[in-house]
């Protein structure tokens, strides 16, 4: 079973190979190897290889891709397949990140195909779900995230669902400086966990569910302490090795109290 809390960094379209190497060296120097946590860094594809070299020897630091295409190979210019991401050192992949859904128009159906492709290649999908501000204000949070959850996971076998991760990332909280309160995160995580049990046929409800959306060094500990929050997915604050090391330290402190 994956050690939790899980601390996942999404670098988005930042940090090329040289910067990735320098970041990981600086982070690793500040953050001693942890047994009770899982650290996942998702660099841009072009930096995966350099990041793989940089993390070698650190069993607690894993790599993820930020996106994949659902076909394994072929004439799909500009895309990265799951086997290619795997070959470049990724063990995880973000699927359905809000920027994929809302900037690039990725549909629920496409997230489902990507999760299937990821699992087929031995990549662990981190399925991202989250409501927009308008959906939240209309009282539709649960309906939206459960729809996204089902669409993303329904093509997987129960064992593959059990091996996946989910990230609840309210769209209005990503990169905005607004975070869900720990109580709000817990409420939505509870609904997601119950639904994962449904998708799985109640075989295993223990899929890690991460929270993401303007997490920083000041709010990480409170969010990690919220019931049902198994980890964090962090964008902006993961781009600085000092603040990322501090968020990972909050995760290690949380692990020590479990
Ligand atoms: C993200 O990119 O998944 C994210 C949560 O970004 P930020 O932490 O910057 O809101």
PDB file of C-alpha atoms and ligand atoms in Angstrom:
ATOM      1  CA  UNK A   1       0.000   0.000   0.000  1.00  0.00           C
ATOM      2  CA  UNK A   2       1.231   3.490  -0.849  1.00  0.00           C
ATOM      3  CA  UNK A   3       2.643   5.391   2.157  1.00  0.00           C
ATOM      4  CA  UNK A   4       0.511   8.375   3.097  1.00  0.00           C
ATOM      5  CA  UNK A   5       0.244  11.233   3.238  1.00  0.00           C
ATOM      6  CA  UNK A   6       1.068  11.588  -0.434  1.00  0.00           C
ATOM      7  CA  UNK A   7       2.696  14.900  -1.353  1.00  0.00           C
ATOM      8  CA  UNK A   8       2.466  15.494  -5.094  1.00  0.00           C
ATOM      9  CA  UNK A   9       4.045  18.442  -6.921  1.00  0.00           C
ATOM     10  CA  UNK A  10       2.629  19.630 -10.236  1.00  0.00           C
ATOM     11  CA  UNK A  11       5.233  21.838 -11.876  1.00  0.00           C
ATOM     12  CA  UNK A  12       2.909  22.576 -14.812  1.00  0.00           C
ATOM     13  CA  UNK A  13       4.864  24.165 -17.737  1.00  0.00           C
ATOM     14  CA  UNK A  14       7.863  25.164 -15.620  1.00  0.00           C
ATOM     15  CA  UNK A  15      11.431  23.939 -14.942  1.00  0.00           C
ATOM     16  CA  UNK A  16      13.433  22.496 -17.818  1.00  0.00           C
ATOM     17  CA  UNK A  17      15.976  19.666 -17.405  1.00  0.00           C
ATOM     18  CA  UNK A  18      18.758  21.764 -15.820  1.00  0.00           C
ATOM     19  CA  UNK A  19      16.355  23.503 -13.461  1.00  0.00           C
ATOM     20  CA  UNK A  20      14.732  20.171 -12.575  1.00  0.00           C
ATOM     21  CA  UNK A  21      18.109  18.719 -11.606  1.00  0.00           C
ATOM     22  CA  UNK A  22      18.987  21.779  -9.521  1.00  0.00           C
ATOM     23  CA  UNK A  23      15.547  21.794  -7.864  1.00  0.00           C
ATOM     24  CA  UNK A  24      15.729  18.133  -6.874  1.00  0.00           C
ATOM     25  CA  UNK A  25      19.251  18.512  -5.492  1.00  0.00           C
ATOM     26  CA  UNK A  26      18.169  21.530  -3.409  1.00  0.00           C
ATOM     27  CA  UNK A  27      14.984  19.821  -2.234  1.00  0.00           C
ATOM     28  CA  UNK A  28      16.715  16.528  -1.368  1.00  0.00           C
ATOM     29  CA  UNK A  29      19.360  18.407   0.626  1.00  0.00           C
ATOM     30  CA  UNK A  30      16.612  19.947   2.784  1.00  0.00           C
ATOM     31  CA  UNK A  31      14.323  16.952   2.994  1.00  0.00           C
ATOM     32  CA  UNK A  32      15.738  13.748   4.480  1.00  0.00           C
ATOM     33  CA  UNK A  33      14.463  10.432   3.130  1.00  0.00           C
ATOM     34  CA  UNK A  34      11.052   9.621   4.612  1.00  0.00           C
ATOM     35  CA  UNK A  35       9.518   6.204   5.087  1.00  0.00           C
ATOM     36  CA  UNK A  36       6.051   7.279   6.119  1.00  0.00           C
ATOM     37  CA  UNK A  37       5.254   9.537   3.163  1.00  0.00           C
ATOM     38  CA  UNK A  38       5.168   9.333  -0.626  1.00  0.00           C
ATOM     39  CA  UNK A  39       6.579  12.282  -2.573  1.00  0.00           C
ATOM     40  CA  UNK A  40       5.626  12.537  -6.248  1.00  0.00           C
ATOM     41  CA  UNK A  41       7.081  15.181  -8.565  1.00  0.00           C
ATOM     42  CA  UNK A  42       5.360  15.789 -11.904  1.00  0.00           C
ATOM     43  CA  UNK A  43       7.749  17.768 -14.113  1.00  0.00           C
ATOM     44  CA  UNK A  44       7.069  18.672 -17.741  1.00  0.00           C
ATOM     45  CA  UNK A  45       7.733  15.638 -19.991  1.00  0.00           C
ATOM     46  CA  UNK A  46      10.979  17.150 -21.294  1.00  0.00           C
ATOM     47  CA  UNK A  47      12.406  17.135 -17.757  1.00  0.00           C
ATOM     48  CA  UNK A  48      11.374  13.611 -16.743  1.00  0.00           C
ATOM     49  CA  UNK A  49      14.646  12.024 -17.795  1.00  0.00           C
ATOM     50  CA  UNK A  50      16.772  14.575 -15.922  1.00  0.00           C
ATOM     51  CA  UNK A  51      14.491  14.270 -12.897  1.00  0.00           C
ATOM     52  CA  UNK A  52      14.854  10.485 -12.967  1.00  0.00           C
ATOM     53  CA  UNK A  53      18.641  10.824 -12.774  1.00  0.00           C
ATOM     54  CA  UNK A  54      18.345  13.385  -9.997  1.00  0.00           C
ATOM     55  CA  UNK A  55      16.070  11.283  -7.765  1.00  0.00           C
ATOM     56  CA  UNK A  56      18.060   8.063  -8.116  1.00  0.00           C
ATOM     57  CA  UNK A  57      18.920   6.723  -4.679  1.00  0.00           C
ATOM     58  CA  UNK A  58      15.845   8.336  -3.081  1.00  0.00           C
ATOM     59  CA  UNK A  59      13.246   5.585  -2.792  1.00  0.00           C
ATOM     60  CA  UNK A  60      10.732   8.034  -1.297  1.00  0.00           C
ATOM     61  CA  UNK A  61      10.666  10.381  -4.320  1.00  0.00           C
ATOM     62  CA  UNK A  62       8.625   9.247  -7.326  1.00  0.00           C
ATOM     63  CA  UNK A  63       7.938  10.859 -10.676  1.00  0.00           C
ATOM     64  CA  UNK A  64       4.714  11.477 -12.508  1.00  0.00           C
ATOM     65  CA  UNK A  65       3.716  12.814 -15.914  1.00  0.00           C
ATOM     66  CA  UNK A  66       1.194  15.650 -16.132  1.00  0.00           C
ATOM     67  CA  UNK A  67      -0.830  14.173 -18.990  1.00  0.00           C
ATOM     68  CA  UNK A  68      -0.818  11.306 -21.488  1.00  0.00           C
ATOM     69  CA  UNK A  69      -2.646  10.407 -24.686  1.00  0.00           C
ATOM     70  CA  UNK A  70      -4.776   7.269 -24.671  1.00  0.00           C
ATOM     71  CA  UNK A  71      -3.214   5.540 -27.709  1.00  0.00           C
ATOM     72  CA  UNK A  72       0.034   3.653 -27.105  1.00  0.00           C
ATOM     73  CA  UNK A  73       1.770   4.764 -30.317  1.00  0.00           C
ATOM     74  CA  UNK A  74       1.178   6.189 -33.744  1.00  0.00           C
ATOM     75  CA  UNK A  75       0.723   9.380 -35.739  1.00  0.00           C
ATOM     76  CA  UNK A  76      -0.273  11.713 -32.897  1.00  0.00           C
ATOM     77  CA  UNK A  77       2.130  14.607 -33.231  1.00  0.00           C
ATOM     78  CA  UNK A  78       2.927  16.334 -29.981  1.00  0.00           C
ATOM     79  CA  UNK A  79       1.395  13.706 -27.708  1.00  0.00           C
ATOM     80  CA  UNK A  80       3.082  11.441 -25.137  1.00  0.00           C
ATOM     81  CA  UNK A  81       1.761   7.922 -24.671  1.00  0.00           C
ATOM     82  CA  UNK A  82       1.576   6.108 -21.342  1.00  0.00           C
ATOM     83  CA  UNK A  83       4.345   3.635 -22.330  1.00  0.00           C
ATOM     84  CA  UNK A  84       6.592   6.555 -23.363  1.00  0.00           C
ATOM     85  CA  UNK A  85       5.987   8.346 -20.071  1.00  0.00           C
ATOM     86  CA  UNK A  86       6.675   5.092 -18.226  1.00  0.00           C
ATOM     87  CA  UNK A  87       9.917   4.573 -20.164  1.00  0.00           C
ATOM     88  CA  UNK A  88      11.063   8.044 -19.152  1.00  0.00           C
ATOM     89  CA  UNK A  89      10.735   7.331 -15.462  1.00  0.00           C
ATOM     90  CA  UNK A  90       7.138   8.225 -14.619  1.00  0.00           C
ATOM     91  CA  UNK A  91       5.279   5.911 -12.236  1.00  0.00           C
ATOM     92  CA  UNK A  92       2.231   8.159 -11.900  1.00  0.00           C
ATOM     93  CA  UNK A  93       0.258  10.413 -14.232  1.00  0.00           C
ATOM     94  CA  UNK A  94      -2.173  13.252 -13.576  1.00  0.00           C
ATOM     95  CA  UNK A  95      -5.392  12.682 -15.508  1.00  0.00           C
ATOM     96  CA  UNK A  96      -8.101  15.294 -15.940  1.00  0.00           C
ATOM     97  CA  UNK A  97      -6.272  18.155 -14.245  1.00  0.00           C
ATOM     98  CA  UNK A  98      -8.524  21.206 -14.307  1.00  0.00           C
ATOM     99  CA  UNK A  99      -6.230  22.962 -16.769  1.00  0.00           C
ATOM    100  CA  UNK A 100      -6.581  19.991 -19.146  1.00  0.00           C
ATOM    101  CA  UNK A 101     -10.359  20.115 -18.757  1.00  0.00           C
ATOM    102  CA  UNK A 102     -10.863  23.880 -18.864  1.00  0.00           C
ATOM    103  CA  UNK A 103      -7.976  25.193 -21.010  1.00  0.00           C
ATOM    104  CA  UNK A 104      -7.707  22.269 -23.445  1.00  0.00           C
ATOM    105  CA  UNK A 105     -11.318  21.079 -23.411  1.00  0.00           C
ATOM    106  CA  UNK A 106     -10.617  17.554 -22.164  1.00  0.00           C
ATOM    107  CA  UNK A 107     -13.886  15.675 -21.657  1.00  0.00           C
ATOM    108  CA  UNK A 108     -14.958  13.189 -18.997  1.00  0.00           C
ATOM    109  CA  UNK A 109     -14.888  10.480 -21.649  1.00  0.00           C
ATOM    110  CA  UNK A 110     -11.279  11.310 -22.535  1.00  0.00           C
ATOM    111  CA  UNK A 111     -10.217  11.116 -18.884  1.00  0.00           C
ATOM    112  CA  UNK A 112     -11.685   7.606 -18.803  1.00  0.00           C
ATOM    113  CA  UNK A 113      -9.653   6.571 -21.848  1.00  0.00           C
ATOM    114  CA  UNK A 114      -6.505   8.070 -20.349  1.00  0.00           C
ATOM    115  CA  UNK A 115      -6.968   6.208 -17.051  1.00  0.00           C
ATOM    116  CA  UNK A 116      -7.343   2.937 -18.976  1.00  0.00           C
ATOM    117  CA  UNK A 117      -4.194   3.678 -21.016  1.00  0.00           C
ATOM    118  CA  UNK A 118      -2.275   4.573 -17.862  1.00  0.00           C
ATOM    119  CA  UNK A 119      -3.250   1.386 -16.054  1.00  0.00           C
ATOM    120  CA  UNK A 120      -2.466  -0.712 -19.160  1.00  0.00           C
ATOM    121  CA  UNK A 121       1.085   0.708 -19.183  1.00  0.00           C
ATOM    122  CA  UNK A 122       1.617   0.239 -15.452  1.00  0.00           C
ATOM    123  CA  UNK A 123       1.277   3.942 -14.642  1.00  0.00           C
ATOM    124  CA  UNK A 124      -0.796   4.886 -11.611  1.00  0.00           C
ATOM    125  CA  UNK A 125      -3.449   7.445 -12.553  1.00  0.00           C
ATOM    126  CA  UNK A 126      -4.075  10.382 -10.252  1.00  0.00           C
ATOM    127  CA  UNK A 127      -7.573  11.329 -11.381  1.00  0.00           C
ATOM    128  CA  UNK A 128      -8.274  15.015 -10.733  1.00  0.00           C
ATOM    129  CA  UNK A 129     -11.836  16.149 -10.137  1.00  0.00           C
ATOM    130  CA  UNK A 130     -13.277  19.488  -9.079  1.00  0.00           C
ATOM    131  CA  UNK A 131     -16.123  21.908  -9.531  1.00  0.00           C
ATOM    132  CA  UNK A 132     -16.054  25.451 -10.926  1.00  0.00           C
ATOM    133  CA  UNK A 133     -17.138  28.404  -8.798  1.00  0.00           C
ATOM    134  CA  UNK A 134     -20.471  28.608 -10.646  1.00  0.00           C
ATOM    135  CA  UNK A 135     -21.105  24.907  -9.983  1.00  0.00           C
ATOM    136  CA  UNK A 136     -20.198  25.348  -6.332  1.00  0.00           C
ATOM    137  CA  UNK A 137     -22.526  28.330  -5.965  1.00  0.00           C
ATOM    138  CA  UNK A 138     -25.290  26.332  -7.615  1.00  0.00           C
ATOM    139  CA  UNK A 139     -24.843  23.609  -4.971  1.00  0.00           C
ATOM    140  CA  UNK A 140     -23.581  21.126  -7.564  1.00  0.00           C
ATOM    141  CA  UNK A 141     -20.172  20.251  -6.121  1.00  0.00           C
ATOM    142  CA  UNK A 142     -20.994  16.664  -5.248  1.00  0.00           C
ATOM    143  CA  UNK A 143     -22.874  15.951  -8.466  1.00  0.00           C
ATOM    144  CA  UNK A 144     -19.980  17.280 -10.584  1.00  0.00           C
ATOM    145  CA  UNK A 145     -17.119  15.543  -8.786  1.00  0.00           C
ATOM    146  CA  UNK A 146     -18.962  12.217  -8.639  1.00  0.00           C
ATOM    147  CA  UNK A 147     -19.747  12.444 -12.367  1.00  0.00           C
ATOM    148  CA  UNK A 148     -16.055  13.091 -13.083  1.00  0.00           C
ATOM    149  CA  UNK A 149     -15.018  10.280 -10.740  1.00  0.00           C
ATOM    150  CA  UNK A 150     -17.270   7.708 -12.401  1.00  0.00           C
ATOM    151  CA  UNK A 151     -16.292   8.772 -15.911  1.00  0.00           C
ATOM    152  CA  UNK A 152     -12.600   8.585 -15.043  1.00  0.00           C
ATOM    153  CA  UNK A 153     -12.581   5.242 -13.273  1.00  0.00           C
ATOM    154  CA  UNK A 154     -15.344   3.251 -14.915  1.00  0.00           C
ATOM    155  CA  UNK A 155     -13.082   1.559 -17.506  1.00  0.00           C
ATOM    156  CA  UNK A 156     -10.733   0.192 -14.850  1.00  0.00           C
ATOM    157  CA  UNK A 157     -10.949  -3.193 -13.169  1.00  0.00           C
ATOM    158  CA  UNK A 158     -11.689  -3.137  -9.420  1.00  0.00           C
ATOM    159  CA  UNK A 159      -8.024  -3.917  -8.752  1.00  0.00           C
ATOM    160  CA  UNK A 160      -6.936  -1.014 -10.978  1.00  0.00           C
ATOM    161  CA  UNK A 161      -9.345   1.354  -9.230  1.00  0.00           C
ATOM    162  CA  UNK A 162      -7.938   0.218  -5.902  1.00  0.00           C
ATOM    163  CA  UNK A 163      -4.456   1.053  -7.214  1.00  0.00           C
ATOM    164  CA  UNK A 164      -5.393   4.566  -8.364  1.00  0.00           C
ATOM    165  CA  UNK A 165      -5.316   7.942  -6.621  1.00  0.00           C
ATOM    166  CA  UNK A 166      -7.922  10.700  -6.720  1.00  0.00           C
ATOM    167  CA  UNK A 167      -7.255  14.420  -6.268  1.00  0.00           C
ATOM    168  CA  UNK A 168     -10.067  16.784  -5.296  1.00  0.00           C
ATOM    169  CA  UNK A 169      -9.101  20.142  -6.753  1.00  0.00           C
ATOM    170  CA  UNK A 170     -11.844  22.771  -6.769  1.00  0.00           C
ATOM    171  CA  UNK A 171     -11.282  24.794  -9.960  1.00  0.00           C
ATOM    172  CA  UNK A 172     -11.878  28.061  -8.092  1.00  0.00           C
ATOM    173  CA  UNK A 173      -9.016  27.207  -5.709  1.00  0.00           C
ATOM    174  CA  UNK A 174      -6.330  26.384  -8.275  1.00  0.00           C
ATOM    175  CA  UNK A 175      -3.737  29.123  -8.586  1.00  0.00           C
ATOM    176  CA  UNK A 176      -6.101  31.676  -7.061  1.00  0.00           C
ATOM    177  CA  UNK A 177      -4.900  31.904  -3.465  1.00  0.00           C
ATOM    178  CA  UNK A 178      -8.338  30.675  -2.287  1.00  0.00           C
ATOM    179  CA  UNK A 179      -8.413  27.280  -0.591  1.00  0.00           C
ATOM    180  CA  UNK A 180     -11.264  25.063   0.479  1.00  0.00           C
ATOM    181  CA  UNK A 181     -11.556  24.971   4.257  1.00  0.00           C
ATOM    182  CA  UNK A 182     -10.414  21.711   5.832  1.00  0.00           C
ATOM    183  CA  UNK A 183     -14.108  21.005   6.614  1.00  0.00           C
ATOM    184  CA  UNK A 184     -15.159  21.559   3.004  1.00  0.00           C
ATOM    185  CA  UNK A 185     -12.352  19.309   1.802  1.00  0.00           C
ATOM    186  CA  UNK A 186     -13.401  16.602   4.271  1.00  0.00           C
ATOM    187  CA  UNK A 187     -17.040  16.763   3.160  1.00  0.00           C
ATOM    188  CA  UNK A 188     -16.194  16.298  -0.502  1.00  0.00           C
ATOM    189  CA  UNK A 189     -13.571  13.652   0.235  1.00  0.00           C
ATOM    190  CA  UNK A 190     -16.188  11.690   2.190  1.00  0.00           C
ATOM    191  CA  UNK A 191     -18.544  11.721  -0.788  1.00  0.00           C
ATOM    192  CA  UNK A 192     -15.724  10.691  -3.128  1.00  0.00           C
ATOM    193  CA  UNK A 193     -14.634   7.861  -0.854  1.00  0.00           C
ATOM    194  CA  UNK A 194     -18.149   6.482  -0.608  1.00  0.00           C
ATOM    195  CA  UNK A 195     -18.433   6.608  -4.399  1.00  0.00           C
ATOM    196  CA  UNK A 196     -15.078   4.902  -4.896  1.00  0.00           C
ATOM    197  CA  UNK A 197     -16.488   2.101  -2.785  1.00  0.00           C
ATOM    198  CA  UNK A 198     -19.403   2.007  -5.228  1.00  0.00           C
ATOM    199  CA  UNK A 199     -17.184   2.009  -8.332  1.00  0.00           C
ATOM    200  CA  UNK A 200     -15.169  -0.751  -6.736  1.00  0.00           C
ATOM    201  CA  UNK A 201     -18.178  -2.780  -5.767  1.00  0.00           C
ATOM    202  CA  UNK A 202     -17.210  -2.046  -2.137  1.00  0.00           C
ATOM    203  CA  UNK A 203     -14.083  -4.185  -2.566  1.00  0.00           C
ATOM    204  CA  UNK A 204     -11.706  -1.507  -1.269  1.00  0.00           C
ATOM    205  CA  UNK A 205     -12.538   2.037  -0.260  1.00  0.00           C
ATOM    206  CA  UNK A 206      -9.037   2.950   0.718  1.00  0.00           C
ATOM    207  CA  UNK A 207      -7.942   4.806  -2.422  1.00  0.00           C
ATOM    208  CA  UNK A 208      -5.823   7.821  -1.376  1.00  0.00           C
ATOM    209  CA  UNK A 209      -7.714  11.079  -1.960  1.00  0.00           C
ATOM    210  CA  UNK A 210      -5.545  14.198  -2.169  1.00  0.00           C
ATOM    211  CA  UNK A 211      -6.623  17.806  -1.828  1.00  0.00           C
ATOM    212  CA  UNK A 212      -5.283  20.464  -4.203  1.00  0.00           C
ATOM    213  CA  UNK A 213      -5.866  24.173  -4.715  1.00  0.00           C
ATOM    214  CA  UNK A 214      -3.608  26.971  -3.446  1.00  0.00           C
ATOM    215  CA  UNK A 215      -1.907  24.778  -0.867  1.00  0.00           C
ATOM    216  CA  UNK A 216       1.063  26.580   0.681  1.00  0.00           C
ATOM    217  CA  UNK A 217       3.407  26.376   3.644  1.00  0.00           C
ATOM    218  CA  UNK A 218       0.880  28.159   5.882  1.00  0.00           C
ATOM    219  CA  UNK A 219      -2.160  25.957   5.210  1.00  0.00           C
ATOM    220  CA  UNK A 220      -0.630  22.534   4.429  1.00  0.00           C
ATOM    221  CA  UNK A 221      -0.650  21.187   7.999  1.00  0.00           C
ATOM    222  CA  UNK A 222      -4.314  22.105   8.609  1.00  0.00           C
ATOM    223  CA  UNK A 223      -5.414  20.546   5.321  1.00  0.00           C
ATOM    224  CA  UNK A 224      -3.401  17.381   6.022  1.00  0.00           C
ATOM    225  CA  UNK A 225      -5.079  17.115   9.422  1.00  0.00           C
ATOM    226  CA  UNK A 226      -8.573  17.200   7.901  1.00  0.00           C
ATOM    227  CA  UNK A 227     -10.340  13.829   8.168  1.00  0.00           C
ATOM    228  CA  UNK A 228     -10.284  11.992   4.860  1.00  0.00           C
ATOM    229  CA  UNK A 229      -7.446  14.046   3.352  1.00  0.00           C
ATOM    230  CA  UNK A 230      -4.705  11.553   2.448  1.00  0.00           C
ATOM    231  CA  UNK A 231      -2.309  14.017   0.891  1.00  0.00           C
ATOM    232  CA  UNK A 232      -1.872  17.170  -1.159  1.00  0.00           C
ATOM    233  CA  UNK A 233      -1.443  18.059  -4.827  1.00  0.00           C
ATOM    234  CA  UNK A 234       0.479  21.318  -5.033  1.00  0.00           C
ATOM    235  CA  UNK A 235       1.133  23.615  -8.000  1.00  0.00           C
ATOM    236  CA  UNK A 236       2.641  27.065  -7.363  1.00  0.00           C
ATOM    237  CA  UNK A 237       4.162  26.309  -3.951  1.00  0.00           C
ATOM    238  CA  UNK A 238       5.938  23.241  -5.358  1.00  0.00           C
ATOM    239  CA  UNK A 239       8.095  25.389  -7.648  1.00  0.00           C
ATOM    240  CA  UNK A 240      10.378  26.554  -4.866  1.00  0.00           C
ATOM    241  CA  UNK A 241      12.480  23.815  -3.218  1.00  0.00           C
ATOM    242  CA  UNK A 242      12.308  25.572   0.146  1.00  0.00           C
ATOM    243  CA  UNK A 243       8.518  25.818   0.299  1.00  0.00           C
ATOM    244  CA  UNK A 244       8.136  22.350  -1.212  1.00  0.00           C
ATOM    245  CA  UNK A 245      10.464  20.900   1.455  1.00  0.00           C
ATOM    246  CA  UNK A 246       8.391  22.647   4.122  1.00  0.00           C
ATOM    247  CA  UNK A 247       5.139  21.152   2.760  1.00  0.00           C
ATOM    248  CA  UNK A 248       6.765  17.708   2.625  1.00  0.00           C
ATOM    249  CA  UNK A 249       7.916  18.227   6.239  1.00  0.00           C
ATOM    250  CA  UNK A 250       4.287  18.958   7.198  1.00  0.00           C
ATOM    251  CA  UNK A 251       3.412  15.622   5.580  1.00  0.00           C
ATOM    252  CA  UNK A 252       6.139  13.829   7.515  1.00  0.00           C
ATOM    253  CA  UNK A 253       4.893  15.385  10.765  1.00  0.00           C
ATOM    254  CA  UNK A 254       1.381  14.216   9.924  1.00  0.00           C
ATOM    255  CA  UNK A 255       2.646  10.684   9.203  1.00  0.00           C
ATOM    256  CA  UNK A 256       4.359  10.617  12.584  1.00  0.00           C
ATOM    257  CA  UNK A 257       1.015  11.385  14.296  1.00  0.00           C
ATOM    258  CA  UNK A 258      -1.053   8.718  12.576  1.00  0.00           C
TER     259      UNK A 258
HETATM  260  C1  LIG B   1      -2.453  22.240  -9.318  1.00  0.00           C
HETATM  261  O1  LIG B   1      -1.865  22.643 -10.310  1.00  0.00           O
HETATM  262  O2  LIG B   1      -2.842  21.064  -9.288  1.00  0.00           O
HETATM  263  C2  LIG B   1      -2.673  23.161  -8.213  1.00  0.00           C
HETATM  264  C3  LIG B   1      -3.344  22.736  -7.178  1.00  0.00           C
HETATM  265  O3  LIG B   1      -2.138  24.420  -8.325  1.00  0.00           O
HETATM  266  P1  LIG B   1      -1.971  25.510  -7.131  1.00  0.00           P
HETATM  267  O4  LIG B   1      -1.386  24.783  -5.953  1.00  0.00           O
HETATM  268  O5  LIG B   1      -1.044  26.533  -7.695  1.00  0.00           O
HETATM  269  O6  LIG B   1      -3.335  26.040  -6.838  1.00  0.00           O
END
